[in-house]
């Protein structure tokens, strides 16, 4: 895992260096979100807890990325891991204010009607082979890996201030 993650982080560093050599003054690089908290990984335990191994892999990647990029000027890491974690934190009373808006934090809104299927799948006759939740705005994840629109709004709200500060824009909460 360490070798693979190190190679990926090195490639990202090389790409950032190339962008800067081309004249890009400020570069944003997002780190990995807690992959073990996606419905793809939480489905095995009925969407109750995050998968520690998946989150460990993301943490190792994020650590390498931070170490490699901290020496570069005008590079900012968008901390998706912390933003996602603060929203999907399942501890009673835990998480950000936005997290309280979601009734489903580890469960997808769109889910296959059978094991091995996927959101949006249809039969040969056109019959829908997936189920949709009634309130997507109350769910953090749309499908097995992607946040809903409401989920992304909450994440971006958490990232807005550090992003604007990095870009030297006037930030108004």
PDB file of C-alpha atoms in Angstrom:
ATOM      1  CA  UNK A   1       0.000   0.000   0.000  1.00  0.00           C
ATOM      2  CA  UNK A   2       2.741   2.456   0.956  1.00  0.00           C
ATOM      3  CA  UNK A   3       4.597   2.014  -2.342  1.00  0.00           C
ATOM      4  CA  UNK A   4       1.461   2.463  -4.444  1.00  0.00           C
ATOM      5  CA  UNK A   5       0.289   5.477  -2.436  1.00  0.00           C
ATOM      6  CA  UNK A   6       3.773   6.994  -2.613  1.00  0.00           C
ATOM      7  CA  UNK A   7       3.775   6.602  -6.396  1.00  0.00           C
ATOM      8  CA  UNK A   8       0.363   8.271  -6.715  1.00  0.00           C
ATOM      9  CA  UNK A   9       1.407  11.174  -4.480  1.00  0.00           C
ATOM     10  CA  UNK A  10       4.653  11.578  -6.464  1.00  0.00           C
ATOM     11  CA  UNK A  11       2.670  11.782  -9.715  1.00  0.00           C
ATOM     12  CA  UNK A  12       0.420  14.450  -8.198  1.00  0.00           C
ATOM     13  CA  UNK A  13       3.504  16.402  -7.081  1.00  0.00           C
ATOM     14  CA  UNK A  14       4.957  16.146 -10.598  1.00  0.00           C
ATOM     15  CA  UNK A  15       1.693  17.409 -12.103  1.00  0.00           C
ATOM     16  CA  UNK A  16       1.610  20.351  -9.690  1.00  0.00           C
ATOM     17  CA  UNK A  17       5.205  21.218 -10.651  1.00  0.00           C
ATOM     18  CA  UNK A  18       4.277  21.088 -14.355  1.00  0.00           C
ATOM     19  CA  UNK A  19       1.293  23.388 -13.792  1.00  0.00           C
ATOM     20  CA  UNK A  20       3.490  25.859 -11.937  1.00  0.00           C
ATOM     21  CA  UNK A  21       6.137  25.757 -14.698  1.00  0.00           C
ATOM     22  CA  UNK A  22       3.355  26.620 -17.163  1.00  0.00           C
ATOM     23  CA  UNK A  23       2.599  29.739 -15.127  1.00  0.00           C
ATOM     24  CA  UNK A  24      -0.313  28.660 -12.944  1.00  0.00           C
ATOM     25  CA  UNK A  25       0.093  30.840  -9.865  1.00  0.00           C
ATOM     26  CA  UNK A  26      -2.099  28.956  -7.389  1.00  0.00           C
ATOM     27  CA  UNK A  27      -2.874  25.253  -7.411  1.00  0.00           C
ATOM     28  CA  UNK A  28      -5.601  23.469  -5.476  1.00  0.00           C
ATOM     29  CA  UNK A  29      -5.215  19.751  -4.842  1.00  0.00           C
ATOM     30  CA  UNK A  30      -7.937  17.818  -3.090  1.00  0.00           C
ATOM     31  CA  UNK A  31      -7.067  14.986  -0.774  1.00  0.00           C
ATOM     32  CA  UNK A  32      -9.114  11.793  -0.526  1.00  0.00           C
ATOM     33  CA  UNK A  33     -12.385  11.704   1.361  1.00  0.00           C
ATOM     34  CA  UNK A  34     -12.955   8.864   3.869  1.00  0.00           C
ATOM     35  CA  UNK A  35     -13.441   6.138   1.272  1.00  0.00           C
ATOM     36  CA  UNK A  36     -14.453   3.617   3.926  1.00  0.00           C
ATOM     37  CA  UNK A  37     -17.541   5.717   4.670  1.00  0.00           C
ATOM     38  CA  UNK A  38     -18.996   5.481   1.162  1.00  0.00           C
ATOM     39  CA  UNK A  39     -22.060   3.236   0.847  1.00  0.00           C
ATOM     40  CA  UNK A  40     -19.944   0.899  -1.278  1.00  0.00           C
ATOM     41  CA  UNK A  41     -18.043   0.054   1.924  1.00  0.00           C
ATOM     42  CA  UNK A  42     -20.783   0.582   4.533  1.00  0.00           C
ATOM     43  CA  UNK A  43     -23.318  -1.707   2.823  1.00  0.00           C
ATOM     44  CA  UNK A  44     -21.606  -4.806   4.252  1.00  0.00           C
ATOM     45  CA  UNK A  45     -22.637  -3.766   7.774  1.00  0.00           C
ATOM     46  CA  UNK A  46     -26.099  -2.452   6.857  1.00  0.00           C
ATOM     47  CA  UNK A  47     -24.831   1.142   6.499  1.00  0.00           C
ATOM     48  CA  UNK A  48     -24.046   1.493  10.196  1.00  0.00           C
ATOM     49  CA  UNK A  49     -20.280   2.115  10.363  1.00  0.00           C
ATOM     50  CA  UNK A  50     -17.380   3.089   8.163  1.00  0.00           C
ATOM     51  CA  UNK A  51     -14.826   0.550   6.966  1.00  0.00           C
ATOM     52  CA  UNK A  52     -11.574   1.204   8.807  1.00  0.00           C
ATOM     53  CA  UNK A  53      -9.339  -0.294   6.121  1.00  0.00           C
ATOM     54  CA  UNK A  54     -10.808   1.985   3.438  1.00  0.00           C
ATOM     55  CA  UNK A  55     -10.292   5.012   5.640  1.00  0.00           C
ATOM     56  CA  UNK A  56      -6.761   3.892   6.497  1.00  0.00           C
ATOM     57  CA  UNK A  57      -5.832   3.844   2.810  1.00  0.00           C
ATOM     58  CA  UNK A  58      -7.211   7.355   2.360  1.00  0.00           C
ATOM     59  CA  UNK A  59      -5.346   8.552   5.468  1.00  0.00           C
ATOM     60  CA  UNK A  60      -2.035   7.130   4.236  1.00  0.00           C
ATOM     61  CA  UNK A  61      -2.530   8.809   0.846  1.00  0.00           C
ATOM     62  CA  UNK A  62      -3.425  12.126   2.475  1.00  0.00           C
ATOM     63  CA  UNK A  63      -0.369  11.967   4.752  1.00  0.00           C
ATOM     64  CA  UNK A  64       1.984  11.387   1.800  1.00  0.00           C
ATOM     65  CA  UNK A  65       0.285  14.135  -0.187  1.00  0.00           C
ATOM     66  CA  UNK A  66       0.595  16.651   2.638  1.00  0.00           C
ATOM     67  CA  UNK A  67       4.271  15.825   3.234  1.00  0.00           C
ATOM     68  CA  UNK A  68       5.116  16.183  -0.452  1.00  0.00           C
ATOM     69  CA  UNK A  69       3.158  19.364  -1.094  1.00  0.00           C
ATOM     70  CA  UNK A  70       3.846  21.342   2.080  1.00  0.00           C
ATOM     71  CA  UNK A  71       7.184  22.587   0.711  1.00  0.00           C
ATOM     72  CA  UNK A  72       5.602  24.017  -2.450  1.00  0.00           C
ATOM     73  CA  UNK A  73       4.541  27.646  -2.507  1.00  0.00           C
ATOM     74  CA  UNK A  74       1.038  28.590  -3.612  1.00  0.00           C
ATOM     75  CA  UNK A  75      -0.354  25.068  -3.314  1.00  0.00           C
ATOM     76  CA  UNK A  76      -3.352  24.380  -1.099  1.00  0.00           C
ATOM     77  CA  UNK A  77      -4.835  21.017  -0.209  1.00  0.00           C
ATOM     78  CA  UNK A  78      -8.618  21.003  -0.131  1.00  0.00           C
ATOM     79  CA  UNK A  79      -9.254  18.827   2.897  1.00  0.00           C
ATOM     80  CA  UNK A  80     -12.121  16.644   1.710  1.00  0.00           C
ATOM     81  CA  UNK A  81     -11.329  14.065   4.384  1.00  0.00           C
ATOM     82  CA  UNK A  82     -12.080  16.432   7.266  1.00  0.00           C
ATOM     83  CA  UNK A  83     -15.043  18.079   5.534  1.00  0.00           C
ATOM     84  CA  UNK A  84     -16.697  14.705   4.832  1.00  0.00           C
ATOM     85  CA  UNK A  85     -15.862  13.350   8.302  1.00  0.00           C
ATOM     86  CA  UNK A  86     -17.377  16.361  10.061  1.00  0.00           C
ATOM     87  CA  UNK A  87     -20.604  15.804   8.148  1.00  0.00           C
ATOM     88  CA  UNK A  88     -20.924  12.025   8.358  1.00  0.00           C
ATOM     89  CA  UNK A  89     -19.718  11.744  11.964  1.00  0.00           C
ATOM     90  CA  UNK A  90     -22.188   9.339  13.540  1.00  0.00           C
ATOM     91  CA  UNK A  91     -21.480  10.108  17.186  1.00  0.00           C
ATOM     92  CA  UNK A  92     -24.558  11.472  18.983  1.00  0.00           C
ATOM     93  CA  UNK A  93     -24.383  15.231  18.708  1.00  0.00           C
ATOM     94  CA  UNK A  94     -21.235  14.892  16.597  1.00  0.00           C
ATOM     95  CA  UNK A  95     -20.406  16.431  13.290  1.00  0.00           C
ATOM     96  CA  UNK A  96     -20.909  19.879  11.866  1.00  0.00           C
ATOM     97  CA  UNK A  97     -24.140  21.882  11.921  1.00  0.00           C
ATOM     98  CA  UNK A  98     -24.717  20.754   8.338  1.00  0.00           C
ATOM     99  CA  UNK A  99     -24.492  17.112   9.410  1.00  0.00           C
ATOM    100  CA  UNK A 100     -27.703  17.467  11.381  1.00  0.00           C
ATOM    101  CA  UNK A 101     -29.585  18.137   8.119  1.00  0.00           C
ATOM    102  CA  UNK A 102     -28.923  14.604   6.866  1.00  0.00           C
ATOM    103  CA  UNK A 103     -30.961  11.625   8.010  1.00  0.00           C
ATOM    104  CA  UNK A 104     -28.896   9.243   5.913  1.00  0.00           C
ATOM    105  CA  UNK A 105     -25.156   9.767   6.148  1.00  0.00           C
ATOM    106  CA  UNK A 106     -23.816   6.355   5.163  1.00  0.00           C
ATOM    107  CA  UNK A 107     -26.809   5.134   3.132  1.00  0.00           C
ATOM    108  CA  UNK A 108     -27.309   5.891  -0.571  1.00  0.00           C
ATOM    109  CA  UNK A 109     -30.438   7.570  -1.903  1.00  0.00           C
ATOM    110  CA  UNK A 110     -30.303   5.486  -5.079  1.00  0.00           C
ATOM    111  CA  UNK A 111     -29.711   1.786  -4.545  1.00  0.00           C
ATOM    112  CA  UNK A 112     -29.882  -1.309  -6.703  1.00  0.00           C
ATOM    113  CA  UNK A 113     -32.860  -3.569  -6.089  1.00  0.00           C
ATOM    114  CA  UNK A 114     -30.514  -6.572  -6.084  1.00  0.00           C
ATOM    115  CA  UNK A 115     -26.974  -7.407  -4.973  1.00  0.00           C
ATOM    116  CA  UNK A 116     -24.419  -6.665  -7.678  1.00  0.00           C
ATOM    117  CA  UNK A 117     -26.595  -4.115  -9.463  1.00  0.00           C
ATOM    118  CA  UNK A 118     -26.180  -0.373  -9.644  1.00  0.00           C
ATOM    119  CA  UNK A 119     -28.135   2.863  -9.432  1.00  0.00           C
ATOM    120  CA  UNK A 120     -29.822   3.681 -12.731  1.00  0.00           C
ATOM    121  CA  UNK A 121     -29.803   0.108 -14.016  1.00  0.00           C
ATOM    122  CA  UNK A 122     -32.757  -1.063 -16.104  1.00  0.00           C
ATOM    123  CA  UNK A 123     -33.829  -4.471 -17.353  1.00  0.00           C
ATOM    124  CA  UNK A 124     -33.939  -5.351 -21.059  1.00  0.00           C
ATOM    125  CA  UNK A 125     -37.618  -4.405 -21.028  1.00  0.00           C
ATOM    126  CA  UNK A 126     -36.847  -1.014 -19.463  1.00  0.00           C
ATOM    127  CA  UNK A 127     -38.016  -1.839 -15.940  1.00  0.00           C
ATOM    128  CA  UNK A 128     -36.189   0.124 -13.263  1.00  0.00           C
ATOM    129  CA  UNK A 129     -33.888  -2.131 -11.195  1.00  0.00           C
ATOM    130  CA  UNK A 130     -33.119   0.391  -8.473  1.00  0.00           C
ATOM    131  CA  UNK A 131     -34.918   2.192  -5.662  1.00  0.00           C
ATOM    132  CA  UNK A 132     -34.827   5.919  -4.942  1.00  0.00           C
ATOM    133  CA  UNK A 133     -35.263   7.584  -1.583  1.00  0.00           C
ATOM    134  CA  UNK A 134     -38.091  10.088  -1.173  1.00  0.00           C
ATOM    135  CA  UNK A 135     -35.918  12.920   0.158  1.00  0.00           C
ATOM    136  CA  UNK A 136     -32.548  13.169  -1.622  1.00  0.00           C
ATOM    137  CA  UNK A 137     -31.929  16.520   0.078  1.00  0.00           C
ATOM    138  CA  UNK A 138     -31.771  14.657   3.417  1.00  0.00           C
ATOM    139  CA  UNK A 139     -29.268  12.058   2.213  1.00  0.00           C
ATOM    140  CA  UNK A 140     -25.530  12.664   2.034  1.00  0.00           C
ATOM    141  CA  UNK A 141     -24.778  10.032  -0.622  1.00  0.00           C
ATOM    142  CA  UNK A 142     -26.596   9.697  -3.950  1.00  0.00           C
ATOM    143  CA  UNK A 143     -25.271   6.258  -4.892  1.00  0.00           C
ATOM    144  CA  UNK A 144     -22.510   3.895  -3.789  1.00  0.00           C
ATOM    145  CA  UNK A 145     -19.763   6.525  -4.112  1.00  0.00           C
ATOM    146  CA  UNK A 146     -21.097  10.002  -4.979  1.00  0.00           C
ATOM    147  CA  UNK A 147     -22.584  12.608  -2.641  1.00  0.00           C
ATOM    148  CA  UNK A 148     -25.970  14.135  -3.422  1.00  0.00           C
ATOM    149  CA  UNK A 149     -26.274  17.778  -4.446  1.00  0.00           C
ATOM    150  CA  UNK A 150     -27.104  18.577  -0.805  1.00  0.00           C
ATOM    151  CA  UNK A 151     -24.059  16.567   0.277  1.00  0.00           C
ATOM    152  CA  UNK A 152     -21.733  18.522  -1.998  1.00  0.00           C
ATOM    153  CA  UNK A 153     -23.274  21.814  -0.845  1.00  0.00           C
ATOM    154  CA  UNK A 154     -22.471  20.916   2.769  1.00  0.00           C
ATOM    155  CA  UNK A 155     -18.911  19.890   1.846  1.00  0.00           C
ATOM    156  CA  UNK A 156     -18.307  23.078  -0.125  1.00  0.00           C
ATOM    157  CA  UNK A 157     -19.701  25.192   2.695  1.00  0.00           C
ATOM    158  CA  UNK A 158     -17.068  23.646   4.964  1.00  0.00           C
ATOM    159  CA  UNK A 159     -14.314  24.272   2.397  1.00  0.00           C
ATOM    160  CA  UNK A 160     -15.365  27.784   1.390  1.00  0.00           C
ATOM    161  CA  UNK A 161     -13.456  29.791   3.993  1.00  0.00           C
ATOM    162  CA  UNK A 162     -10.042  28.096   3.595  1.00  0.00           C
ATOM    163  CA  UNK A 163     -10.495  28.114  -0.174  1.00  0.00           C
ATOM    164  CA  UNK A 164     -11.281  31.832  -0.297  1.00  0.00           C
ATOM    165  CA  UNK A 165      -8.410  32.619   2.073  1.00  0.00           C
ATOM    166  CA  UNK A 166      -5.982  30.741  -0.182  1.00  0.00           C
ATOM    167  CA  UNK A 167      -7.281  32.577  -3.236  1.00  0.00           C
ATOM    168  CA  UNK A 168      -7.009  35.906  -1.364  1.00  0.00           C
ATOM    169  CA  UNK A 169     -10.649  36.639  -1.997  1.00  0.00           C
ATOM    170  CA  UNK A 170     -12.785  38.599   0.428  1.00  0.00           C
ATOM    171  CA  UNK A 171     -14.596  35.999   2.479  1.00  0.00           C
ATOM    172  CA  UNK A 172     -18.032  36.849   3.799  1.00  0.00           C
ATOM    173  CA  UNK A 173     -19.716  34.161   5.892  1.00  0.00           C
TER     174      UNK A 173
END
